[in-house]
Short mmCIF file of C-alpha atoms in Angstrom, two decimals:
data_model
loop_
_atom_site.label_atom_id
_atom_site.label_comp_id
_atom_site.label_asym_id
_atom_site.label_seq_id
_atom_site.Cartn_x
_atom_site.Cartn_y
_atom_site.Cartn_z
CA MET U 244 125.36 88.72 34.47
CA SER U 245 123.28 91.66 35.84
CA SER U 246 120.00 89.67 34.88
CA GLN U 247 121.50 86.81 36.81
CA ARG U 248 121.95 88.50 39.94
CA ASN U 249 118.53 90.03 40.16
CA VAL U 250 117.15 86.64 39.39
CA GLU U 251 119.08 85.39 42.33
CA GLY U 252 118.30 88.31 44.56
CA ALA U 253 114.77 87.83 43.57
CA GLY U 254 114.95 84.09 44.44
CA ALA U 255 116.67 84.99 47.77
CA ALA U 256 114.13 87.28 48.60
CA ASP U 257 111.37 85.08 48.01
CA GLU U 258 113.21 82.11 50.15
CA ARG U 259 113.68 84.91 53.39
CA ALA U 260 109.60 85.99 52.84
CA PRO U 261 107.96 83.61 54.32
CA LEU U 262 110.08 83.74 57.49
CA LEU U 263 109.41 87.67 57.65
CA ALA U 264 105.98 88.52 56.25
CA HIS U 265 103.02 86.57 54.44
CA ALA U 266 103.49 85.42 50.83
CA ASP U 267 100.99 88.43 49.51
CA ALA U 268 102.76 91.00 51.42
CA PRO U 269 106.52 91.16 50.03
CA ASP U 270 107.42 94.35 52.14
CA CYS U 271 107.90 93.71 55.38
CA THR U 272 105.29 94.89 57.88
CA PRO U 273 107.09 95.06 61.47
CA VAL U 274 105.15 93.08 63.95
CA PRO U 275 103.17 95.19 66.74
CA ARG U 276 105.04 94.85 69.69
CA GLU U 277 103.01 95.49 73.34
CA GLY U 278 102.63 98.91 74.04
CA ASP U 279 102.75 100.09 70.38
CA ASP U 280 98.98 100.66 70.65
CA GLU U 281 99.58 102.73 73.78
CA PRO U 282 100.46 106.43 72.55
CA GLN U 283 102.60 107.21 75.35
CA VAL U 284 103.59 111.31 74.40
CA PRO U 285 99.85 112.38 73.69
CA ASP U 286 98.35 110.37 76.90
CA ASP U 287 101.25 112.26 78.82
CA GLU U 288 100.15 115.30 77.41
CA VAL U 289 96.32 114.96 78.09
CA SER U 290 97.27 113.99 81.45
CA ARG U 291 99.30 117.28 81.96
CA THR U 292 96.61 119.18 80.53
CA TRP U 293 93.99 118.03 83.03
CA GLN U 294 96.72 118.17 85.98
CA TYR U 295 96.59 121.90 85.06
CA VAL U 296 92.89 122.34 84.62
CA TRP U 297 92.66 120.63 88.29
CA ARG U 298 94.86 122.90 89.46
CA GLY U 299 93.40 125.66 88.29
CA PHE U 300 90.01 124.82 89.31
CA LEU U 301 91.19 124.15 93.11
CA ALA U 302 93.33 127.24 93.04
CA LEU U 303 90.05 128.92 92.22
CA THR U 304 87.70 126.99 94.92
CA ALA U 305 90.07 127.85 97.58
CA THR U 306 90.29 131.53 96.25
CA LEU U 307 86.70 132.10 96.36
CA ILE U 308 86.24 130.02 99.81
CA ILE U 309 88.55 132.39 101.49
CA VAL U 310 87.14 135.65 100.31
CA VAL U 311 83.72 134.41 101.43
CA PHE U 312 84.81 133.29 104.84
CA VAL U 313 87.12 136.52 104.97
CA LYS U 314 84.23 138.66 104.31
CA ALA U 315 81.78 137.18 106.44
CA TRP U 316 83.77 137.29 109.47
CA ILE U 317 84.53 140.85 108.93
CA ASP U 318 80.77 141.74 108.38
CA ALA U 319 80.31 139.63 111.64
CA ASP U 320 82.47 142.60 113.41
CA ASP U 321 84.77 139.65 115.13
CA VAL U 322 88.12 139.35 113.61
CA ASP U 323 89.77 138.18 117.19
CA PHE U 324 91.75 135.02 117.01
CA ASP U 325 93.15 133.47 120.51
CA LEU U 326 96.48 132.74 118.75
CA LYS U 327 98.50 131.50 121.76
CA GLY U 328 95.67 129.33 123.06
CA ALA U 329 95.46 127.81 119.39
CA LEU U 330 99.02 127.03 119.51
CA LYS U 331 99.17 125.47 123.06
CA ARG U 332 96.54 123.15 121.82
CA ALA U 333 98.00 122.40 118.61
CA LEU U 334 101.35 121.79 120.57
CA GLY U 335 99.22 119.60 123.19
CA GLY U 336 97.70 117.48 120.18
CA GLY U 337 100.63 117.02 117.99
CA LEU U 338 102.66 115.72 121.05
CA SER U 339 100.38 113.34 121.96
CA GLY U 340 99.51 112.08 118.57
CA ALA U 341 103.20 111.77 117.87
CA ALA U 342 104.03 109.71 121.50
CA ALA U 343 100.93 107.36 120.45
CA MET U 344 102.19 107.26 116.83
CA ILE U 345 105.56 105.82 118.18
CA LEU U 346 103.65 102.79 119.81
CA GLN U 347 101.54 101.95 117.05
CA VAL U 348 104.48 101.58 114.44
CA LEU U 349 106.28 99.40 116.81
CA LEU U 350 103.31 97.24 117.18
CA LEU U 351 101.68 97.43 113.56
CA MET U 352 104.35 97.80 111.11
CA PRO U 353 103.88 93.89 110.20
CA ILE U 354 100.74 94.55 109.06
CA ARG U 355 101.30 97.85 107.06
CA THR U 356 104.12 96.07 105.29
CA ILE U 357 101.81 93.74 104.00
CA MET U 358 99.32 96.40 102.96
CA ASN U 359 101.89 98.34 101.03
CA TYR U 360 103.28 95.32 99.34
CA GLN U 361 99.60 94.72 98.21
CA TYR U 362 99.33 98.18 96.98
CA ARG U 363 102.05 97.24 95.06
CA HIS U 364 101.89 93.94 93.31
CA GLY U 365 98.12 93.18 94.21
CA THR U 366 98.15 90.09 95.81
CA SER U 367 95.61 88.76 98.97
CA THR U 368 96.56 89.27 102.30
CA THR U 369 97.90 85.43 102.92
CA THR U 370 100.35 85.29 99.62
CA ALA U 371 101.70 88.99 100.51
CA THR U 372 102.30 87.18 103.94
CA LYS U 373 103.85 84.17 103.01
CA THR U 374 105.79 85.89 100.06
CA LEU U 375 107.41 88.73 102.10
CA TYR U 376 108.46 85.65 104.94
CA HIS U 377 110.06 83.69 102.07
CA ASP U 378 111.68 86.98 101.28
CA GLY U 379 113.35 87.52 104.41
CA GLY U 380 111.93 86.00 107.58
CA ILE U 381 110.22 88.16 110.13
CA GLY U 382 113.00 91.11 109.53
CA ARG U 383 111.27 91.40 106.05
CA TYR U 384 108.17 92.94 107.82
CA TYR U 385 110.27 95.38 109.34
CA GLN U 386 111.71 96.94 106.20
CA GLY U 387 111.82 100.68 106.43
CA MET U 388 111.49 100.91 110.51
CA GLY U 389 113.44 103.49 110.79
CA ALA U 390 112.21 105.67 108.27
CA ALA U 391 108.73 104.88 109.54
CA LEU U 392 110.05 105.51 113.36
CA PHE U 393 111.00 109.31 112.00
CA GLN U 394 108.09 109.86 109.38
CA GLY U 395 105.07 108.19 111.45
CA PRO U 396 105.19 110.87 114.85
CA ILE U 397 106.12 113.82 112.44
CA ALA U 398 103.15 113.14 110.22
CA ARG U 399 100.55 112.44 113.04
CA PHE U 400 102.01 115.43 114.85
CA GLY U 401 101.20 117.55 112.06
CA ASP U 402 97.70 115.67 111.70
CA THR U 403 96.90 116.13 115.53
CA ALA U 404 98.19 119.19 115.39
CA ALA U 405 96.33 120.82 112.64
CA ASN U 406 92.88 119.09 113.77
CA ALA U 407 93.36 120.56 117.73
CA GLY U 408 95.18 123.89 116.60
CA ILE U 409 92.82 124.84 113.74
CA LEU U 410 89.55 123.88 115.68
CA ALA U 411 90.85 125.59 118.64
CA LEU U 412 91.36 128.74 116.31
CA LEU U 413 88.15 128.57 114.93
CA GLN U 414 86.52 128.26 118.48
CA SER U 415 88.23 131.41 119.16
CA ASN U 416 86.08 133.21 116.93
CA GLY U 417 82.37 134.35 117.00
CA PHE U 418 81.78 133.76 113.80
CA LEU U 419 83.49 130.79 112.70
CA LYS U 420 82.98 128.64 115.62
CA GLN U 421 79.36 128.47 114.43
CA LEU U 422 80.11 126.79 111.34
CA PRO U 423 79.23 122.85 111.39
CA SER U 424 82.07 120.34 112.75
CA PRO U 425 82.56 118.86 109.39
CA ILE U 426 83.34 122.23 107.63
CA GLN U 427 85.58 123.15 110.46
CA THR U 428 87.40 120.20 109.86
CA ILE U 429 87.99 121.13 106.41
CA PHE U 430 90.65 123.63 107.05
CA ALA U 431 92.06 120.99 109.48
CA SER U 432 92.48 118.60 106.39
CA ALA U 433 94.19 121.09 103.88
CA CYS U 434 96.48 122.09 106.48
CA ALA U 435 97.54 118.48 107.30
CA ALA U 436 97.88 117.47 103.52
CA ALA U 437 100.00 120.25 102.92
CA PHE U 438 102.33 119.46 105.74
CA ARG U 439 102.62 115.59 104.57
CA MET U 440 103.95 116.91 101.23
CA LEU U 441 107.15 118.34 102.67
CA LEU U 442 107.46 114.54 104.45
CA THR U 443 106.81 112.71 101.04
CA PRO U 444 110.72 111.76 100.72
CA ILE U 445 110.83 110.10 104.08
CA ASP U 446 107.41 108.35 103.19
CA THR U 447 108.92 107.18 99.84
CA LEU U 448 112.12 105.72 101.20
CA LYS U 449 109.42 103.99 103.81
CA THR U 450 107.13 102.71 101.56
CA THR U 451 109.78 101.60 99.03
CA LEU U 452 111.53 99.28 101.56
CA GLN U 453 107.85 98.04 102.67
CA ALA U 454 107.30 97.16 99.03
CA GLN U 455 110.55 96.43 97.27
CA GLY U 456 112.53 95.15 100.24
CA PRO U 457 116.26 95.46 100.53
CA SER U 458 116.73 96.51 96.75
CA GLY U 459 114.41 99.45 97.79
CA TRP U 460 117.91 101.32 98.50
CA ARG U 461 119.13 100.71 94.78
CA ILE U 462 115.73 101.65 93.25
CA LEU U 463 116.13 104.98 95.09
CA ARG U 464 119.67 105.47 94.42
CA ASN U 465 119.20 104.54 90.45
CA ARG U 466 115.87 106.88 90.08
CA ILE U 467 118.24 109.88 92.25
CA LYS U 468 120.82 109.19 89.48
CA THR U 469 118.40 108.99 86.42
CA ASP U 470 115.47 111.57 87.40
CA GLY U 471 117.42 113.71 90.01
CA ILE U 472 116.53 114.44 93.77
CA GLY U 473 113.26 115.38 92.91
CA SER U 474 111.98 111.67 92.13
CA LEU U 475 111.89 111.57 95.69
CA TRP U 476 108.82 113.80 95.70
CA TRP U 477 107.13 111.33 93.36
CA GLY U 478 103.39 110.94 94.52
CA ALA U 479 103.82 114.06 96.52
CA PHE U 480 100.42 115.40 94.96
CA ALA U 481 98.44 111.83 95.21
CA THR U 482 99.93 112.09 99.03
CA ALA U 483 98.39 115.22 99.66
CA ALA U 484 95.18 114.22 98.25
CA ALA U 485 95.18 110.91 99.96
CA THR U 486 95.73 112.63 102.93
CA PHE U 487 92.99 114.87 103.11
CA VAL U 488 90.61 112.47 101.47
CA GLY U 489 91.42 110.20 104.49
CA HIS U 490 92.16 112.89 107.48
CA TYR U 491 88.86 114.97 106.58
CA PRO U 492 86.53 111.73 107.06
CA TRP U 493 88.66 110.43 109.57
CA PHE U 494 88.43 113.57 111.77
CA ALA U 495 84.93 114.43 110.63
CA VAL U 496 83.69 111.39 111.80
CA TYR U 497 85.70 111.51 114.95
CA ASN U 498 84.81 115.04 115.82
CA LEU U 499 80.95 113.93 115.00
CA LEU U 500 80.66 111.04 117.25
CA SER U 501 82.73 112.70 119.97
CA ASP U 502 79.89 115.39 120.22
CA ALA U 503 77.21 112.86 119.71
CA ILE U 504 78.67 110.42 122.00
CA ALA U 505 78.97 111.97 126.00
CA GLU U 506 81.90 110.93 127.16
CA PRO U 507 82.04 109.02 130.43
CA PRO U 508 83.71 110.27 133.67
CA LYS U 509 87.53 108.81 133.94
CA GLN U 510 86.35 106.94 136.80
CA GLN U 511 84.34 104.74 134.56
CA ILE U 512 87.32 103.38 132.70
CA GLY U 513 85.84 100.51 130.80
CA TRP U 514 83.44 102.73 129.19
CA TRP U 515 85.76 105.52 128.40
CA LEU U 516 87.91 103.11 126.59
CA LEU U 517 85.16 101.44 124.80
CA ARG U 518 83.81 104.61 123.70
CA ALA U 519 87.24 105.83 122.67
CA ALA U 520 87.41 102.45 120.96
CA PHE U 521 84.36 102.81 118.81
CA ILE U 522 84.68 106.16 117.70
CA GLY U 523 88.21 105.86 116.40
CA PHE U 524 87.22 102.37 114.63
CA CYS U 525 84.38 104.08 113.15
CA ALA U 526 86.45 106.82 111.87
CA SER U 527 89.21 104.42 110.29
CA VAL U 528 86.61 102.48 108.05
CA THR U 529 85.06 105.58 107.00
CA SER U 530 88.26 107.15 105.79
CA ASP U 531 90.12 103.81 104.50
CA THR U 532 87.04 103.18 102.19
CA ILE U 533 87.22 106.64 100.86
CA SER U 534 90.49 107.19 99.99
CA ASN U 535 92.00 103.60 99.23
CA SER U 536 92.33 104.14 95.61
CA LEU U 537 94.19 107.45 95.70
CA ARG U 538 96.70 105.18 98.18
CA VAL U 539 96.96 102.16 95.80
CA VAL U 540 98.00 104.68 92.83
CA LYS U 541 100.61 106.87 95.37
CA THR U 542 102.00 103.81 96.20
CA TYR U 543 102.57 102.48 92.89
CA ARG U 544 104.11 105.76 91.36
CA GLN U 545 106.20 106.19 94.49
CA VAL U 546 108.02 102.97 94.72
CA ASN U 547 108.27 102.00 90.84
CA ASP U 548 111.78 101.88 89.68
CA THR U 549 110.81 104.03 86.31
CA ARG U 550 108.90 107.50 86.20
CA VAL U 551 105.26 106.50 85.69
CA SER U 552 102.42 109.25 85.56
CA TYR U 553 99.11 108.66 87.97
CA THR U 554 97.18 108.18 84.97
CA GLU U 555 99.57 105.10 83.77
CA ALA U 556 99.79 104.04 87.15
CA ALA U 557 96.25 103.95 87.50
CA ARG U 558 95.71 102.23 84.05
CA LYS U 559 98.24 99.69 85.07
CA VAL U 560 96.49 98.61 88.04
CA ILE U 561 93.20 98.40 86.19
CA ARG U 562 94.90 96.51 83.60
CA GLN U 563 96.15 93.67 86.10
CA ASP U 564 93.19 93.45 88.72
CA GLY U 565 90.23 95.62 86.87
CA ARG U 566 88.55 98.54 88.57
CA MET U 567 88.01 96.70 91.94
CA GLY U 568 91.51 96.56 91.90
CA LEU U 569 91.93 99.91 92.19
CA PHE U 570 89.58 100.60 94.71
CA GLY U 571 89.99 97.33 96.44
CA ARG U 572 93.35 96.62 96.19
CA GLY U 573 95.13 95.65 100.01
CA LEU U 574 91.45 97.52 101.59
CA LYS U 575 90.89 94.26 103.76
CA THR U 576 94.38 95.00 105.10
CA ARG U 577 93.99 98.52 105.31
CA ILE U 578 91.08 97.97 107.22
CA ILE U 579 92.23 95.72 109.94
CA ALA U 580 95.60 97.61 110.38
CA ASN U 581 93.67 101.06 110.61
CA GLY U 582 91.24 99.67 112.54
CA LEU U 583 93.48 98.56 115.12
CA GLN U 584 95.58 101.54 114.77
CA GLY U 585 92.21 103.96 115.13
CA ILE U 586 91.22 101.86 118.26
CA LEU U 587 95.01 102.58 119.54
CA PHE U 588 95.58 106.25 118.70
CA SER U 589 92.03 107.13 119.79
CA ILE U 590 92.75 105.73 123.63
CA LEU U 591 96.08 106.48 123.17
CA TRP U 592 95.81 110.29 122.17
CA LYS U 593 92.89 110.97 124.38
CA TRP U 594 94.90 109.65 127.38
CA PHE U 595 98.36 111.57 126.42
CA LEU U 596 96.20 114.82 125.74
CA LYS U 597 94.45 114.50 129.38
CA ILE U 598 97.82 114.17 130.52
CA TRP U 599 98.95 117.04 128.57
CA GLU U 600 96.14 119.15 129.98
CA GLU U 601 96.70 118.21 133.54
CA ARG U 602 100.32 119.18 133.43
CA THR U 603 99.67 122.51 131.52
CA GLY U 604 96.59 123.77 133.24
#
């Protein structure tokens, strides 16, 4: 009986073998599934190690720069700063920038929504526009409007206050005011990047609603339940990096061209507006081209329903659209959006700043 059962068992195994494995491999070899060849844990460990190395390098570099500049202006025997004047200038620049940003959000919200949708899903401008319209009509382009009206002006306040305030602070010191304009702008960009990190949760809400639509609320609620409130800060470091890489070229070009191109009298309003628009457009194109890849990775990580590292987000974008997708996804739309925004902002900011200076003397 025992031998009969063994024969039957062998026969049963032989009958199933063609369904489970090759005939010459009786032991069932598991079929590799998609993603099995990607060692997630080692990759995360390597990614985390590089993050620590990168942060340590940045911290060391920042410390050395601070030490060099502190020693330099002490040796120059000029440690005076006009803090009151710098704060007044920062407040004027910040309020002017915030007022200009409110108008920009209202006018350019649809194209911003299209751009963020492209960042996440990687479609063409035409396809993204049609998809969003079919998803919810005209109102779909304004998903996240409330968060944008709150986040945009505050973020722009920080950007412009940092640029105006830091430059005014440096100009009040005999040594630091001799630094080239692009070097001075580095300090303003670092302050703006740190300020943007504080606003990451609002930016996460706005961007998720733009990229995912009404389901963005559910995605964020599930993320908070699963990963805690800290998940709202996913993408904060990429936000800071993108802000610095975007802010610095923008204001470096803006400040450089503002010094190079003489400002015409206010009576010649046509030339005055043309100069401001040209400077703003050049600054925006330069900034967008340099910072686009960071914004693609930031948006992918920020709006994803599950936790994804910066490295993995970049890898998935490259797998879907290639390396050009990482650097060029949504870039055309962004250049159009930020070109228009740069023109509007440059004109409105300078106009509101003139009003502020006339009112405050």
